[in-house]
Coordinates of C-alpha atoms in Angstrom, one line a residue:
M20 CA -33.1 3.8 4.3
A21 CA -31.0 5.9 1.9
D22 CA -28.8 4.0 -0.4
G23 CA -26.2 6.7 -0.7
R24 CA -27.4 8.1 -4.1
D25 CA -28.5 11.7 -4.6
Q26 CA -32.3 11.6 -4.3
S27 CA -32.8 15.3 -4.6
G28 CA -34.3 16.7 -7.8
G29 CA -32.0 19.8 -7.8
F30 CA -28.8 20.4 -9.6
S31 CA -25.8 18.3 -8.3
Y32 CA -22.4 19.2 -9.5
R33 CA -21.1 15.8 -8.7
T34 CA -23.8 14.3 -11.1
A35 CA -23.0 16.8 -13.8
L36 CA -19.2 16.6 -13.2
P37 CA -18.6 13.0 -11.9
W38 CA -14.8 13.5 -11.7
T39 CA -15.4 15.9 -8.8
N40 CA -16.1 12.9 -6.7
I41 CA -12.3 12.5 -6.6
F42 CA -12.2 15.4 -4.1
R43 CA -13.9 13.1 -1.6
S44 CA -10.7 11.1 -1.5
F45 CA -8.9 13.6 0.7
Q46 CA -11.2 13.0 3.7
I47 CA -11.2 9.3 3.1
A48 CA -7.4 9.2 3.0
L49 CA -7.1 10.9 6.4
D50 CA -8.4 7.8 8.1
P51 CA -5.8 6.8 10.8
R52 CA -6.3 3.2 9.9
K53 CA -5.3 3.8 6.3
L54 CA -2.3 5.9 7.4
F55 CA -1.1 3.1 9.7
V56 CA -1.4 0.5 7.0
A57 CA 0.4 2.8 4.5
A58 CA 3.2 3.3 7.1
L59 CA 3.6 -0.4 7.5
G60 CA 3.7 -0.8 3.7
I61 CA 6.3 1.9 3.3
L62 CA 8.4 0.2 6.1
A63 CA 8.1 -3.3 4.5
M64 CA 8.9 -2.0 1.0
S65 CA 11.9 0.0 2.1
F66 CA 13.3 -2.9 4.1
S67 CA 13.0 -5.3 1.2
W68 CA 14.7 -2.8 -1.1
W69 CA 17.5 -2.3 1.4
L70 CA 18.0 -6.1 1.7
L71 CA 18.1 -6.7 -2.0
S72 CA 20.4 -3.7 -2.6
N73 CA 22.9 -5.2 -0.1
V74 CA 22.7 -8.6 -1.8
F75 CA 23.2 -7.4 -5.4
Y76 CA 25.6 -4.5 -4.9
Y77 CA 29.3 -5.1 -5.8
K78 CA 32.3 -2.9 -5.9
A79 CA 33.2 -1.0 -9.0
P80 CA 35.4 -2.7 -11.6
L81 CA 39.0 -1.6 -12.1
A82 CA 40.8 -1.2 -15.4
T83 CA 43.6 -3.3 -13.9
D84 CA 41.4 -6.3 -13.2
Q85 CA 42.6 -9.6 -14.6
E86 CA 39.6 -10.0 -16.9
Y87 CA 40.6 -6.9 -18.9
S88 CA 44.3 -7.8 -19.2
G89 CA 46.0 -8.8 -22.4
G90 CA 46.9 -12.3 -21.2
T91 CA 43.3 -13.2 -20.4
L92 CA 42.0 -11.8 -23.7
R93 CA 44.8 -13.5 -25.6
K94 CA 43.6 -16.9 -24.3
E95 CA 40.0 -16.1 -25.1
Y96 CA 40.7 -15.0 -28.7
D97 CA 43.3 -17.7 -29.4
G98 CA 42.5 -19.2 -32.8
K99 CA 39.8 -16.7 -33.7
K100 CA 40.0 -14.5 -36.8
K101 CA 38.8 -11.0 -37.5
A102 CA 36.3 -10.3 -40.3
N103 CA 39.1 -9.8 -42.8
D104 CA 40.6 -13.2 -41.8
A105 CA 43.5 -11.6 -39.9
N106 CA 44.7 -12.5 -36.4
Y107 CA 44.0 -10.3 -33.4
T108 CA 47.0 -8.1 -32.5
D109 CA 48.0 -6.8 -29.0
E110 CA 46.5 -3.4 -30.0
D111 CA 43.2 -5.1 -30.8
L112 CA 43.2 -7.0 -27.5
A113 CA 44.0 -3.8 -25.6
R114 CA 41.1 -2.0 -27.4
I115 CA 38.7 -4.9 -26.6
G116 CA 39.8 -4.8 -22.9
A117 CA 39.2 -1.0 -22.7
E118 CA 35.8 -1.4 -24.3
R119 CA 34.8 -4.1 -21.9
Y120 CA 35.9 -2.1 -18.9
K121 CA 34.0 0.9 -20.1
R122 CA 30.9 -1.1 -20.7
D123 CA 31.1 -2.9 -17.3
Y124 CA 31.8 0.4 -15.5
E125 CA 28.8 2.1 -17.0
Q126 CA 26.6 -0.9 -16.1
W127 CA 28.0 -0.7 -12.5
Q128 CA 27.1 3.0 -12.3
Q129 CA 23.5 2.1 -13.2
L130 CA 23.5 -0.3 -10.3
D131 CA 25.4 2.0 -8.0
A132 CA 22.8 4.8 -8.4
L133 CA 20.1 2.4 -7.2
A134 CA 21.7 0.0 -4.8
G135 CA 24.9 1.8 -3.7
P136 CA 25.4 3.8 -0.6
G137 CA 22.9 6.6 -0.6
G138 CA 21.2 4.9 -3.7
R139 CA 17.5 5.4 -4.4
F140 CA 16.5 1.9 -3.4
R141 CA 19.0 1.5 -0.6
T142 CA 18.2 4.6 1.5
M143 CA 15.6 4.1 4.2
P144 CA 12.6 6.5 4.0
W145 CA 13.6 8.7 7.0
Y146 CA 17.0 9.5 5.4
E147 CA 15.8 10.0 1.8
Y148 CA 16.1 13.5 0.4
R149 CA 12.7 15.0 -0.4
G150 CA 13.5 18.7 -0.6
P151 CA 13.3 21.4 2.0
N152 CA 11.0 21.3 5.0
P153 CA 7.6 22.8 4.0
F154 CA 7.5 25.1 7.0
L155 CA 11.1 26.4 6.3
F156 CA 10.2 26.7 2.7
F157 CA 7.3 29.1 3.4
T158 CA 9.2 31.1 6.0
D159 CA 12.3 31.5 3.8
A160 CA 10.2 32.2 0.7
L161 CA 8.2 34.9 2.5
G162 CA 10.8 36.5 4.8
G163 CA 14.2 35.6 3.2
S164 CA 16.3 37.4 0.8
A165 CA 16.1 37.1 -3.0
A166 CA 18.9 34.5 -2.9
D167 CA 17.1 32.5 -0.2
R168 CA 13.9 32.5 -2.2
E169 CA 15.7 31.3 -5.3
K170 CA 17.4 28.6 -3.4
V171 CA 14.3 27.2 -1.6
V172 CA 12.1 27.5 -4.6
Y173 CA 14.6 25.5 -6.7
G174 CA 15.0 22.9 -3.9
F175 CA 11.2 22.6 -3.6
F176 CA 10.6 22.0 -7.3
S177 CA 13.6 19.7 -7.7
G178 CA 13.1 17.7 -4.5
S179 CA 9.6 18.1 -3.1
V180 CA 7.3 18.1 -6.2
P181 CA 8.2 14.5 -7.3
V182 CA 7.5 13.4 -3.7
L183 CA 3.9 14.7 -4.0
I184 CA 3.3 11.8 -6.4
E185 CA 5.8 9.5 -4.7
P186 CA 3.6 6.3 -4.7
L187 CA 3.3 6.5 -8.5
V188 CA 7.1 7.2 -8.9
K189 CA 8.0 4.3 -6.6
L190 CA 5.8 1.9 -8.6
L191 CA 6.9 3.0 -12.0
L192 CA 10.7 3.6 -11.3
P193 CA 11.6 -0.2 -11.3
V194 CA 9.7 -0.7 -14.5
A195 CA 11.4 2.2 -16.2
K196 CA 14.9 1.1 -15.1
L197 CA 14.2 -2.4 -16.1
L198 CA 13.4 -1.4 -19.7
S199 CA 16.3 1.1 -19.9
P200 CA 19.2 0.3 -22.3
G201 CA 22.7 -0.2 -20.8
V202 CA 21.5 -2.2 -17.8
S203 CA 23.4 -5.5 -17.0
P204 CA 21.5 -8.8 -16.6
L205 CA 22.4 -8.8 -12.9
T206 CA 20.8 -5.3 -12.5
R207 CA 17.7 -6.4 -14.4
M208 CA 17.4 -9.4 -12.0
Y209 CA 17.7 -7.0 -9.1
L210 CA 15.1 -4.7 -10.6
F211 CA 12.8 -7.6 -11.3
L212 CA 13.0 -8.7 -7.6
I213 CA 12.4 -5.1 -6.5
L214 CA 9.3 -5.1 -8.6
L215 CA 8.1 -8.4 -7.2
S216 CA 8.6 -7.1 -3.6
N217 CA 6.5 -4.0 -4.5
V218 CA 3.7 -6.2 -5.8
A219 CA 3.9 -8.5 -2.8
V220 CA 3.7 -5.6 -0.2
W221 CA 1.1 -3.5 -1.9
A222 CA -1.1 -6.4 -2.9
F223 CA -1.8 -6.6 0.8
C224 CA -1.5 -3.1 2.1
G225 CA -3.0 -1.5 -1.0
G226 CA -5.8 -4.1 -0.9
V227 CA -6.6 -3.2 2.7
I228 CA -6.7 0.5 2.0
T229 CA -8.8 0.1 -1.1
R230 CA -11.3 -2.2 0.7
L231 CA -11.7 0.4 3.5
A232 CA -12.1 3.2 0.9
A233 CA -14.5 1.2 -1.2
V234 CA -17.0 0.7 1.6
Q235 CA -16.7 4.3 2.8
L236 CA -17.0 5.9 -0.6
A237 CA -20.1 3.8 -1.3
N238 CA -21.6 4.8 2.0
K239 CA -22.2 1.2 3.0
G240 CA -21.7 1.6 6.7
P241 CA -18.8 1.1 9.0
I242 CA -16.1 -1.4 8.4
T243 CA -13.4 -2.3 10.9
L244 CA -9.7 -2.8 10.1
K245 CA -10.0 -6.4 11.2
Q246 CA -12.8 -7.0 8.6
A247 CA -10.7 -5.4 5.8
V248 CA -7.6 -7.4 6.7
R249 CA -9.6 -10.6 6.8
F250 CA -11.2 -9.7 3.4
V251 CA -7.8 -9.2 1.7
A252 CA -6.2 -12.2 3.4
Q253 CA -8.8 -14.5 2.1
R254 CA -8.2 -13.2 -1.4
Y255 CA -4.5 -12.4 -1.3
L256 CA -3.6 -14.8 -4.1
S257 CA -6.0 -12.9 -6.4
Y258 CA -4.5 -9.6 -5.3
L259 CA -1.0 -10.9 -5.9
G260 CA -1.7 -12.6 -9.2
A261 CA -3.6 -9.8 -10.9
P262 CA -0.4 -7.7 -11.8
L263 CA 1.8 -10.8 -12.1
V264 CA -0.2 -12.3 -14.9
P265 CA 0.6 -9.5 -17.5
L266 CA 4.2 -9.5 -16.2
G267 CA 4.4 -13.2 -16.7
I268 CA 3.0 -12.9 -20.2
I269 CA 5.6 -10.2 -21.0
G270 CA 8.3 -12.4 -19.5
L271 CA 7.3 -15.4 -21.7
V272 CA 7.4 -13.3 -24.8
V273 CA 10.8 -11.9 -23.8
V274 CA 12.1 -15.4 -23.3
G275 CA 10.7 -16.5 -26.6
L276 CA 12.3 -13.6 -28.5
V277 CA 15.6 -14.3 -26.7
L278 CA 15.6 -17.9 -27.9
Y279 CA 14.6 -16.6 -31.3
G280 CA 17.5 -14.2 -31.3
L281 CA 19.8 -17.1 -30.2
V282 CA 19.0 -19.1 -33.2
A283 CA 19.3 -15.9 -35.3
L284 CA 23.0 -15.8 -34.5
I285 CA 23.5 -18.6 -37.0
P286 CA 24.9 -17.0 -40.2
F287 CA 22.6 -16.8 -43.3
I288 CA 19.7 -18.4 -41.3
G289 CA 19.5 -15.5 -39.0
D290 CA 20.2 -12.8 -41.6
I291 CA 17.8 -14.1 -44.3
V292 CA 15.2 -16.3 -42.6
L293 CA 14.7 -15.3 -39.0
L294 CA 15.5 -11.6 -39.0
G295 CA 14.7 -11.0 -42.7
V296 CA 11.6 -13.0 -43.6
G297 CA 10.6 -13.7 -40.0
L298 CA 10.8 -10.0 -38.8
P299 CA 6.9 -9.8 -38.6
L300 CA 7.1 -12.4 -35.8
V301 CA 9.4 -10.1 -33.9
I302 CA 7.0 -7.2 -34.4
V303 CA 4.0 -9.3 -33.2
G304 CA 5.9 -10.2 -30.1
G305 CA 6.7 -6.6 -29.5
A306 CA 3.0 -5.7 -30.0
I307 CA 1.9 -8.2 -27.4
M308 CA 4.4 -6.8 -24.9
T309 CA 3.3 -3.2 -25.6
V310 CA -0.4 -4.0 -25.2
F311 CA 0.2 -5.4 -21.7
L312 CA 2.8 -2.7 -20.8
V313 CA 0.3 0.0 -21.7
G314 CA -2.4 -1.9 -19.9
L315 CA -0.2 -1.8 -16.7
V316 CA -1.2 1.9 -16.6
G317 CA -4.4 0.5 -15.1
Y318 CA -2.5 -1.4 -12.4
P319 CA -4.1 0.4 -9.5
M320 CA -7.5 -0.6 -10.7
M321 CA -6.6 -4.3 -10.3
Y322 CA -6.7 -4.0 -6.5
T323 CA -9.7 -1.8 -6.5
T324 CA -11.6 -4.3 -8.7
L325 CA -11.1 -7.0 -6.2
S326 CA -11.9 -4.7 -3.2
V327 CA -15.1 -3.5 -4.8
E328 CA -16.4 -6.6 -6.5
G329 CA -15.4 -9.1 -3.8
D330 CA -16.5 -12.7 -4.5
Q331 CA -17.9 -11.6 -7.9
S332 CA -14.3 -11.1 -9.2
D333 CA -11.0 -12.9 -9.4
T334 CA -7.5 -12.5 -10.8
F335 CA -8.5 -12.6 -14.4
D336 CA -11.6 -10.4 -14.0
A337 CA -9.4 -7.8 -12.2
L338 CA -6.9 -7.9 -15.1
S339 CA -9.6 -7.8 -17.7
R340 CA -11.4 -4.8 -16.2
S341 CA -8.3 -2.8 -15.6
V342 CA -7.1 -3.3 -19.2
N343 CA -10.5 -2.8 -20.8
Y344 CA -11.3 0.4 -18.9
V345 CA -8.0 1.9 -20.0
Y346 CA -8.5 1.0 -23.7
Q347 CA -12.3 1.7 -23.9
A348 CA -12.2 5.1 -22.2
P349 CA -8.5 6.2 -22.2
W350 CA -9.2 10.0 -22.1
H351 CA -11.5 9.7 -19.2
Y352 CA -9.0 7.5 -17.4
L353 CA -6.1 10.0 -18.0
W354 CA -8.3 13.0 -17.1
N355 CA -9.3 11.4 -13.8
W356 CA -5.7 10.6 -12.9
F357 CA -4.7 14.1 -13.9
V358 CA -7.2 15.6 -11.5
A359 CA -6.2 13.1 -8.8
I360 CA -2.4 13.9 -9.2
I361 CA -2.9 17.7 -9.2
Y362 CA -5.3 17.6 -6.3
G363 CA -3.2 15.0 -4.4
A364 CA -0.1 17.1 -4.8
A365 CA -1.9 20.1 -3.2
V366 CA -3.4 18.2 -0.3
T367 CA -0.1 16.3 0.3
L368 CA 1.8 19.6 0.6
F369 CA -0.8 20.8 3.1
V370 CA -0.5 17.6 5.2
L371 CA 3.3 17.8 5.1
F372 CA 3.2 21.5 6.2
F373 CA 0.6 20.7 8.9
A374 CA 2.5 17.8 10.3
S375 CA 5.8 19.8 10.3
V376 CA 4.2 22.8 12.0
T377 CA 2.5 20.5 14.6
V378 CA 5.8 18.9 15.7
Y379 CA 7.7 22.2 15.6
V380 CA 5.1 24.2 17.5
G381 CA 4.8 21.5 20.2
K382 CA 8.6 21.4 20.7
W383 CA 8.8 25.2 20.7
A384 CA 6.1 25.5 23.4
V385 CA 7.7 22.9 25.6
G386 CA 11.0 24.7 25.3
L387 CA 9.7 28.1 26.5
T388 CA 10.1 27.1 30.1
A389 CA 13.7 26.0 29.7
S390 CA 14.5 29.2 27.7
G391 CA 13.7 31.3 30.8
V392 CA 14.9 29.0 33.6
W393 CA 17.6 26.6 32.4
Q394 CA 19.1 27.1 29.0
D395 CA 21.0 23.8 29.0
R396 CA 17.7 21.9 29.3
K397 CA 16.1 23.2 26.1
P398 CA 14.7 20.1 24.4
E399 CA 16.7 20.4 21.1
Y400 CA 19.1 17.8 22.3
L401 CA 16.3 15.2 22.3
F402 CA 15.9 15.6 18.6
I403 CA 19.5 14.6 17.5
Y404 CA 18.1 11.3 16.1
A405 CA 15.0 12.9 14.4
P406 CA 14.3 11.9 10.8
E407 CA 16.4 13.8 8.3
S408 CA 13.9 13.6 5.4
F409 CA 11.8 16.6 4.7
G410 CA 14.3 18.6 6.8
W411 CA 12.7 17.5 10.1
K412 CA 16.1 17.3 11.9
E413 CA 17.1 20.7 10.5
L414 CA 13.9 22.2 11.7
L415 CA 13.8 20.7 15.2
T416 CA 17.5 21.4 16.0
K417 CA 17.7 24.9 14.5
D418 CA 19.5 27.6 16.6
S419 CA 21.0 25.1 19.0
P420 CA 24.4 23.4 19.5
Y421 CA 23.0 20.4 17.7
A422 CA 21.9 22.3 14.6
V423 CA 22.5 20.6 11.3
Q424 CA 22.4 21.8 7.7
G425 CA 22.0 19.8 4.5
E426 CA 24.3 19.9 1.5
W427 CA 25.2 17.9 -1.6
V428 CA 28.4 16.0 -1.2
G429 CA 30.3 13.8 -3.7
L430 CA 30.9 10.1 -3.4
D431 CA 33.8 8.2 -4.9
R432 CA 33.6 4.7 -6.4
D433 CA 33.9 3.2 -2.8
G434 CA 31.0 5.1 -1.5
N435 CA 33.1 7.5 0.6
T436 CA 32.6 11.3 0.5
T437 CA 35.3 13.2 -1.4
T438 CA 35.9 16.8 -2.5
E439 CA 38.1 15.9 -5.5
S440 CA 36.0 16.4 -8.6
T441 CA 38.0 13.8 -10.5
K442 CA 36.9 11.1 -8.1
V443 CA 33.3 12.0 -7.7
I444 CA 30.9 9.6 -9.5
R445 CA 27.6 10.9 -8.1
Q446 CA 26.2 13.2 -5.4
V447 CA 24.0 12.6 -2.4
Y448 CA 22.3 14.9 0.1
Q449 CA 23.7 14.7 3.6
Y450 CA 23.1 16.6 6.8
K451 CA 26.2 17.8 8.8
P452 CA 26.5 19.9 12.0
V453 CA 26.6 23.6 11.5
N454 CA 29.4 23.8 14.1
Q455 CA 31.2 20.5 14.2
E456 CA 33.3 21.3 17.3
L457 CA 30.4 22.6 19.4
Y458 CA 28.2 19.6 18.3
V459 CA 30.9 17.1 19.4
E460 CA 31.5 18.9 22.7
S461 CA 27.8 19.1 23.5
K462 CA 27.3 15.4 22.8
K463 CA 30.1 14.5 25.2
E464 CA 28.0 16.0 28.1
F465 CA 25.2 13.5 27.4
W466 CA 24.2 11.2 30.3
M467 CA 22.7 7.8 29.7
Y468 CA 19.2 9.1 30.3
N469 CA 19.7 11.8 27.7
T470 CA 20.6 9.2 25.1
W471 CA 17.7 7.0 26.0
G472 CA 15.3 10.0 26.0
A473 CA 16.5 11.0 22.5
G474 CA 16.0 7.4 21.4
I475 CA 12.4 7.3 22.6
V476 CA 11.7 10.7 21.0
C477 CA 13.2 9.3 17.8
F478 CA 10.8 6.3 17.9
W479 CA 7.7 8.6 18.2
L480 CA 8.9 11.0 15.6
T481 CA 9.7 8.2 13.1
L482 CA 6.2 6.8 13.6
A483 CA 4.6 10.2 13.1
F484 CA 6.9 10.7 10.0
L485 CA 5.9 7.4 8.5
M486 CA 2.2 8.1 9.0
M487 CA 2.7 11.6 7.5
L488 CA 4.4 10.1 4.5
G489 CA 1.8 7.4 4.4
F490 CA -0.9 10.0 3.6
S491 CA 0.4 10.2 0.0
Y492 CA 0.0 6.4 -0.4
S493 CA -3.4 6.4 1.4
F494 CA -4.6 9.2 -1.0
F495 CA -3.2 7.4 -4.0
W496 CA -5.1 4.2 -3.3
S497 CA -8.2 6.0 -2.1
S498 CA -8.3 8.1 -5.3
A499 CA -7.6 4.9 -7.3
T500 CA -10.8 3.4 -5.7
M501 CA -12.8 6.4 -6.7
I502 CA -11.4 6.4 -10.2
Y503 CA -12.5 2.7 -10.5
F504 CA -16.0 3.6 -9.5
L505 CA -16.0 6.4 -12.2
M506 CA -14.6 4.2 -14.9
R507 CA -17.1 1.4 -14.1
K508 CA -19.9 3.8 -14.3
K509 CA -18.6 5.1 -17.6
V510 CA -18.0 1.7 -19.3
D511 CA -20.4 -0.6 -17.5
E512 CA -23.1 2.0 -16.4
A513 CA -22.9 0.7 -12.8
E514 CA -23.9 3.0 -9.9
L515 CA -21.2 4.5 -7.8
D516 CA -22.5 3.0 -4.6
E517 CA -22.5 -0.7 -5.7
V518 CA -20.0 -2.6 -3.7
F519 CA -19.7 -6.1 -2.5
E520 CA -20.7 -6.4 1.1
D521 CA -19.2 -9.1 3.2
D522 CA -22.0 -10.5 5.4
E523 CA -19.7 -12.6 7.5
P524 CA -20.1 -11.7 11.2
E525 CA -17.2 -10.6 13.3
A526 CA -17.5 -13.6 15.6
P527 CA -19.7 -16.7 15.5
L528 CA -22.8 -16.2 17.6
A529 CA -23.3 -18.7 20.5
P530 CA -26.3 -21.0 20.0
P531 CA -29.4 -19.8 21.9
K532 CA -30.1 -21.4 25.2
L533 CA -33.2 -23.6 25.0
A534 CA -35.7 -23.3 27.8
P535 CA -36.2 -26.4 29.9
T536 CA -39.1 -28.6 28.7
P537 CA -41.8 -28.7 31.3
A538 CA -43.0 -32.1 32.4
P539 CA -46.0 -33.3 30.4
A540 CA -49.4 -33.3 32.0
P541 CA -50.9 -36.7 32.7
A542 CA -53.2 -38.1 30.1
D543 CA -56.3 -37.9 32.3
A544 CA -55.5 -34.4 33.7
T545 CA -57.5 -31.4 32.5
V546 CA -55.5 -28.5 31.2
P547 CA -56.9 -25.2 32.6
L548 CA -57.5 -22.4 30.3
G549 CA -54.8 -20.1 31.8
S550 CA -52.3 -22.8 32.1
A551 CA -48.6 -22.2 31.1
L552 CA -48.8 -25.2 28.8
L553 CA -51.1 -23.2 26.5
N554 CA -49.3 -19.9 26.8
K555 CA -45.7 -20.8 26.9
P556 CA -43.6 -19.1 24.2
A557 CA -42.3 -20.9 21.1
V558 CA -38.8 -22.1 21.2
S559 CA -36.7 -21.9 18.0
P560 CA -35.8 -24.4 16.8
P561 CA -38.9 -26.3 18.1
V562 CA -38.1 -29.7 19.7
V563 CA -41.2 -31.7 20.2
A564 CA -40.8 -34.6 22.5
P565 CA -43.0 -37.6 21.8
P566 CA -45.9 -37.9 24.2
P567 CA -45.3 -40.2 27.1
V568 CA -47.1 -43.5 27.2
V569 CA -49.1 -43.9 30.4
V570 CA -49.5 -47.5 31.5
S571 CA -52.7 -47.9 33.4
P572 CA -55.5 -50.4 33.2
P573 CA -57.2 -50.4 30.9
P574 CA -54.2 -49.6 28.6
V575 CA -54.5 -46.3 26.8
V576 CA -53.1 -45.8 23.4
V577 CA -51.6 -42.3 23.1
Q578 CA -52.4 -40.8 19.8
S579 CA -52.2 -37.3 18.3
P580 CA -55.0 -35.2 19.8
P581 CA -57.9 -34.4 17.6
P582 CA -58.5 -30.8 16.5
P583 CA -59.7 -28.7 19.4
P584 CA -63.5 -28.2 19.7
A585 CA -65.1 -24.9 19.1
T586 CA -65.3 -24.4 22.9
L587 CA -63.1 -25.8 25.6
P588 CA -64.9 -28.3 27.9
F589 CA -65.2 -26.9 31.4
S590 CA -64.1 -29.1 34.2
P591 CA -64.4 -27.9 37.8
P592 CA -61.2 -27.7 39.6
T593 CA -60.3 -30.7 41.7
A594 CA -58.6 -30.6 45.0
S595 CA -55.3 -31.4 43.5
S596 CA -55.4 -28.5 41.0
P597 CA -53.5 -25.5 42.5
P598 CA -55.0 -22.6 40.7
P599 CA -58.8 -22.0 40.5
V600 CA -60.4 -22.0 37.1
P601 CA -62.1 -18.7 36.3
A602 CA -65.8 -18.9 35.7
I603 CA -67.0 -18.8 32.1
S604 CA -70.1 -16.8 31.2
P605 CA -72.8 -19.2 29.9
P606 CA -74.5 -16.9 27.4
T607 CA -71.4 -16.2 25.3
P608 CA -69.3 -19.1 24.4
P609 CA -65.6 -18.3 24.5
A610 CA -63.7 -17.9 21.2
E611 CA -61.3 -20.7 20.2
P612 CA -57.8 -19.9 21.5
K613 CA -54.9 -19.8 19.1
K614 CA -52.9 -23.0 19.3
P615 CA -49.1 -22.4 19.9
A616 CA -46.8 -23.6 17.1
D617 CA -44.9 -25.9 19.3
D618 CA -47.8 -27.4 21.2
A619 CA -49.2 -29.4 18.4
E620 CA -48.7 -32.7 20.2
A621 CA -49.7 -31.5 23.7
P622 CA -53.1 -33.0 24.8
L623 CA -55.8 -30.5 25.7
G624 CA -57.8 -32.6 28.1

């Protein structure tokens, strides 16, 4: 049986250029099971982000708040002196209050952009702005005016291109914001919990996808979704702990340096001893954090290690391999990911275009009948709750009373839309009816079954949208699995098709039914040559019953039978014997019959 390797002696471009194996990830990622698991992961991740955003978000501070007033600051600075040993004046207190307000307001803006209304971590995936619809992008770019082409091209590169690598962006964004300056401690706690929720969700969903991909890429035969889920569930703590260990080490170093800095606040000791002479300790702590931060670039390989190696790996082996592969072959690792990102962006754009055209063409074909028979029954009204992201709602309601169009609108500090430039703190992309009056009047004519029908259509469209969006995540984890195979071959010289195979069966097999044991023949009975006692099949496991003791005068002691003679003694059949015994030719003695394995104790005569 072929083991999945190239056995031909001819040229193979995948052998000469191993990185071309990444192109196999496209077909692997299209597996509906992976798309479904990715959709569940996106839904769970988005809901956890939305929940944390609502918990940590607070209203913007006001300059007139009590904590910035002169009375509060006067109590705080009562008895304190400035550096020149002078007392704090009212002007000093007013300046301090203004500086505090400015600092708090800037920190609030950092949180508002993430957790506020329309924020990046608060918006559900079907409302998130991801650029123009791919189908409308191509139609406008090919058939629109110069202004239309400029608009859609700018919108595509500013909104859609980052989405083509969305899994990587969503994983790295909390880390980047966590390390950014000007972030309040509360926002850092919020980002840390966002990061933990990411790890918790994708430790399971990413593990299932990588396990499915690992078995398929290694050509090791079929694997069911149930097997992959059970495989990851049994090792979930290892999947969860692999990325948390480096984060924990970084956290311990941060806490140590914070305490070090607390002691360094002491005059003279901090200036001369801790931050002067002891500065190398600070640099060493920074080096430790940097090593693990750079090693986190190999974060996707932690899950793939566990999915490929199975019982031969654990949390620390996954961490060790991911970090070592990055540091031992960094250029190979970066090149593999460069190919995966460029190729993934192209195929993701194709999938987005294909899915959008599929939904649109189906709706268009269904509406042809209503266009010629009953205009009011055109199906556009059923798409009023369609997902707004990727311009689906705009595409599916185009040229109807329910048509919508997206635009950037300003939000004030309370999260309300405003047109006053002085009150705008940030902008979000929202869809509004093209004709507000016609939209409202048309919705007033809705019957209950119209609303219910639109809700059911919304459910199916949202499911299709999540699976379409899940392709980018499925491709990300599938390509990460292939990259792990390539890095393992580069560093450890292991074959690409070596993967742990879980031999556990789907369901425990029922024990075999044992055939009923026939009644033993009497001690003085002759066993015919063709009797079933000599020809009965072996039973596994063999159960040999002890020979019965026949009590008859004179008493007979039952012992193990002696080895069979060279020929079987012939006994003529008695009247009580049902079958007649076939005659044996006298000239040629019959050969010794083979003794069954489980008849070692059965008497022959």
